[in-house]
């Protein structure tokens, strides 16, 4: 009787409808897959083995025997036990053994595998992903009658191996993706918790400073507390903006300058209408470290302006200007006061001016400090 030919495309299409990556019960999928393959090849056993991490052992993920509808897995074959076989699948695209008891690559399985499973002939296809062998798919004929696998059957077996590896790869991607999503979710929760704690700490510090300020009868102490409050706020505002934007490495400069100016106006309502803003709307992102430095610089300039220029300047104005020009960021910050010799005063006792100078050096900018007759600071930061 002539063998019924294998309709390769039809069979592949039929078997490919088994959704390995979508169903929960992998074992049931493997059984269904095995039944289809065995029915086409008219053999009794098929098994799938994957390398362990050390690639010195093969571990079964599916062993199905059609004779008794028996499914098994987690069997182990070691390279130390079966060196000829491991060498064969590493160096051949296909391993064909018409008689497993006489074939040099499979005879070593006689007592441990062939006799217990009654395997007389086999066809083993190494499983590869991106050219690397990850395991082997074994097609096994049982009984006493040997089998020669035809070219057509070999083509079908190769197709099944490719189909299986593509599904294994897809499943691996799904598992990896799920782990990444879980890790990202955990990271987001951690970031939220960190932000919450940092914000609380900043808020507590500001509250303590305000309490101390209201308790003190000394104007000097009140002024000092207010200065530190402004400094802490400038750092807290960056923390809030980083969290809200979910960009933890940079800050939108236009938005940040508006936020700082809004806080200045809120904290000092008596001069809110004297703060002039000329801030160009832009999506320019400033690295977080630079933004923190710049925020502290602007805060120090504002504090010094309130302390020295505001009480002594007719029609006092505080200006905050930001624009682009010739591939650089240009910032002008200061007031319309009479100015002072910055370089001469920076070495005097006090925190403000030395802090401005130190932080300015970290901005990688061309900086122009105030001089008598000009109270404006100018910063040019190359893009």
mmCIF file with all atom_site columns, C-alpha atoms in Angstrom, residues 222-234 264 267-268 271 295-311 316 318 333-335 351-353 355-356 377:
data_model
loop_
_atom_site.group_PDB
_atom_site.id
_atom_site.type_symbol
_atom_site.label_atom_id
_atom_site.label_alt_id
_atom_site.label_comp_id
_atom_site.label_asym_id
_atom_site.label_entity_id
_atom_site.label_seq_id
_atom_site.pdbx_PDB_ins_code
_atom_site.Cartn_x
_atom_site.Cartn_y
_atom_site.Cartn_z
_atom_site.occupancy
_atom_site.B_iso_or_equiv
_atom_site.pdbx_formal_charge
_atom_site.auth_seq_id
_atom_site.auth_comp_id
_atom_site.auth_asym_id
_atom_site.auth_atom_id
_atom_site.pdbx_PDB_model_num
ATOM 1  C CA . UNK A 1 222 ? 13.299 85.917 60.915 1.00 0.00 ? 222 UNK A CA 1
ATOM 2  C CA . UNK A 1 223 ? 15.209 87.017 57.843 1.00 0.00 ? 223 UNK A CA 1
ATOM 3  C CA . UNK A 1 224 ? 17.600 84.077 58.132 1.00 0.00 ? 224 UNK A CA 1
ATOM 4  C CA . UNK A 1 225 ? 14.740 81.571 58.497 1.00 0.00 ? 225 UNK A CA 1
ATOM 5  C CA . UNK A 1 226 ? 13.035 83.055 55.471 1.00 0.00 ? 226 UNK A CA 1
ATOM 6  C CA . UNK A 1 227 ? 16.204 82.693 53.395 1.00 0.00 ? 227 UNK A CA 1
ATOM 7  C CA . UNK A 1 228 ? 16.538 79.012 54.240 1.00 0.00 ? 228 UNK A CA 1
ATOM 8  C CA . UNK A 1 229 ? 12.858 78.482 53.558 1.00 0.00 ? 229 UNK A CA 1
ATOM 9  C CA . UNK A 1 230 ? 13.297 79.886 50.051 1.00 0.00 ? 230 UNK A CA 1
ATOM 10 C CA . UNK A 1 231 ? 16.343 77.691 49.422 1.00 0.00 ? 231 UNK A CA 1
ATOM 11 C CA . UNK A 1 232 ? 14.551 74.539 50.499 1.00 0.00 ? 232 UNK A CA 1
ATOM 12 C CA . UNK A 1 233 ? 11.525 75.451 48.415 1.00 0.00 ? 233 UNK A CA 1
ATOM 13 C CA . UNK A 1 234 ? 13.616 75.774 45.245 1.00 0.00 ? 234 UNK A CA 1
ATOM 14 C CA . UNK A 1 264 ? 8.429  84.329 45.075 1.00 0.00 ? 264 UNK A CA 1
ATOM 15 C CA . UNK A 1 267 ? 5.811  84.305 49.640 1.00 0.00 ? 267 UNK A CA 1
ATOM 16 C CA . UNK A 1 268 ? 6.217  88.071 49.218 1.00 0.00 ? 268 UNK A CA 1
ATOM 17 C CA . UNK A 1 271 ? 6.221  92.917 45.927 1.00 0.00 ? 271 UNK A CA 1
ATOM 18 C CA . UNK A 1 295 ? 17.263 77.281 41.189 1.00 0.00 ? 295 UNK A CA 1
ATOM 19 C CA . UNK A 1 296 ? 19.468 77.926 44.193 1.00 0.00 ? 296 UNK A CA 1
ATOM 20 C CA . UNK A 1 297 ? 21.311 80.693 42.310 1.00 0.00 ? 297 UNK A CA 1
ATOM 21 C CA . UNK A 1 298 ? 18.062 82.454 41.384 1.00 0.00 ? 298 UNK A CA 1
ATOM 22 C CA . UNK A 1 299 ? 16.766 82.067 44.940 1.00 0.00 ? 299 UNK A CA 1
ATOM 23 C CA . UNK A 1 300 ? 19.959 83.577 46.387 1.00 0.00 ? 300 UNK A CA 1
ATOM 24 C CA . UNK A 1 301 ? 19.810 86.487 43.950 1.00 0.00 ? 301 UNK A CA 1
ATOM 25 C CA . UNK A 1 302 ? 16.164 87.094 44.868 1.00 0.00 ? 302 UNK A CA 1
ATOM 26 C CA . UNK A 1 303 ? 16.902 86.904 48.619 1.00 0.00 ? 303 UNK A CA 1
ATOM 27 C CA . UNK A 1 304 ? 19.793 89.369 48.309 1.00 0.00 ? 304 UNK A CA 1
ATOM 28 C CA . UNK A 1 305 ? 17.663 91.674 46.192 1.00 0.00 ? 305 UNK A CA 1
ATOM 29 C CA . UNK A 1 306 ? 14.926 91.755 48.830 1.00 0.00 ? 306 UNK A CA 1
ATOM 30 C CA . UNK A 1 307 ? 17.460 92.348 51.570 1.00 0.00 ? 307 UNK A CA 1
ATOM 31 C CA . UNK A 1 308 ? 19.491 95.137 49.956 1.00 0.00 ? 308 UNK A CA 1
ATOM 32 C CA . UNK A 1 309 ? 17.847 96.593 46.840 1.00 0.00 ? 309 UNK A CA 1
ATOM 33 C CA . UNK A 1 310 ? 14.143 96.602 47.704 1.00 0.00 ? 310 UNK A CA 1
ATOM 34 C CA . UNK A 1 311 ? 14.365 98.881 50.764 1.00 0.00 ? 311 UNK A CA 1
ATOM 35 C CA . UNK A 1 316 ? 11.924 98.725 42.672 1.00 0.00 ? 316 UNK A CA 1
ATOM 36 C CA . UNK A 1 318 ? 13.033 92.387 40.101 1.00 0.00 ? 318 UNK A CA 1
ATOM 37 C CA . UNK A 1 333 ? 18.363 87.941 36.764 1.00 0.00 ? 333 UNK A CA 1
ATOM 38 C CA . UNK A 1 334 ? 18.481 90.918 39.072 1.00 0.00 ? 334 UNK A CA 1
ATOM 39 C CA . UNK A 1 335 ? 16.938 94.242 40.018 1.00 0.00 ? 335 UNK A CA 1
ATOM 40 C CA . UNK A 1 351 ? 26.541 82.642 52.587 1.00 0.00 ? 351 UNK A CA 1
ATOM 41 C CA . UNK A 1 352 ? 24.701 84.122 49.612 1.00 0.00 ? 352 UNK A CA 1
ATOM 42 C CA . UNK A 1 353 ? 27.392 85.471 47.280 1.00 0.00 ? 353 UNK A CA 1
ATOM 43 C CA . UNK A 1 355 ? 27.091 80.153 47.114 1.00 0.00 ? 355 UNK A CA 1
ATOM 44 C CA . UNK A 1 356 ? 26.126 81.970 43.900 1.00 0.00 ? 356 UNK A CA 1
ATOM 45 C CA . UNK A 1 377 ? 23.527 88.676 36.733 1.00 0.00 ? 377 UNK A CA 1
#
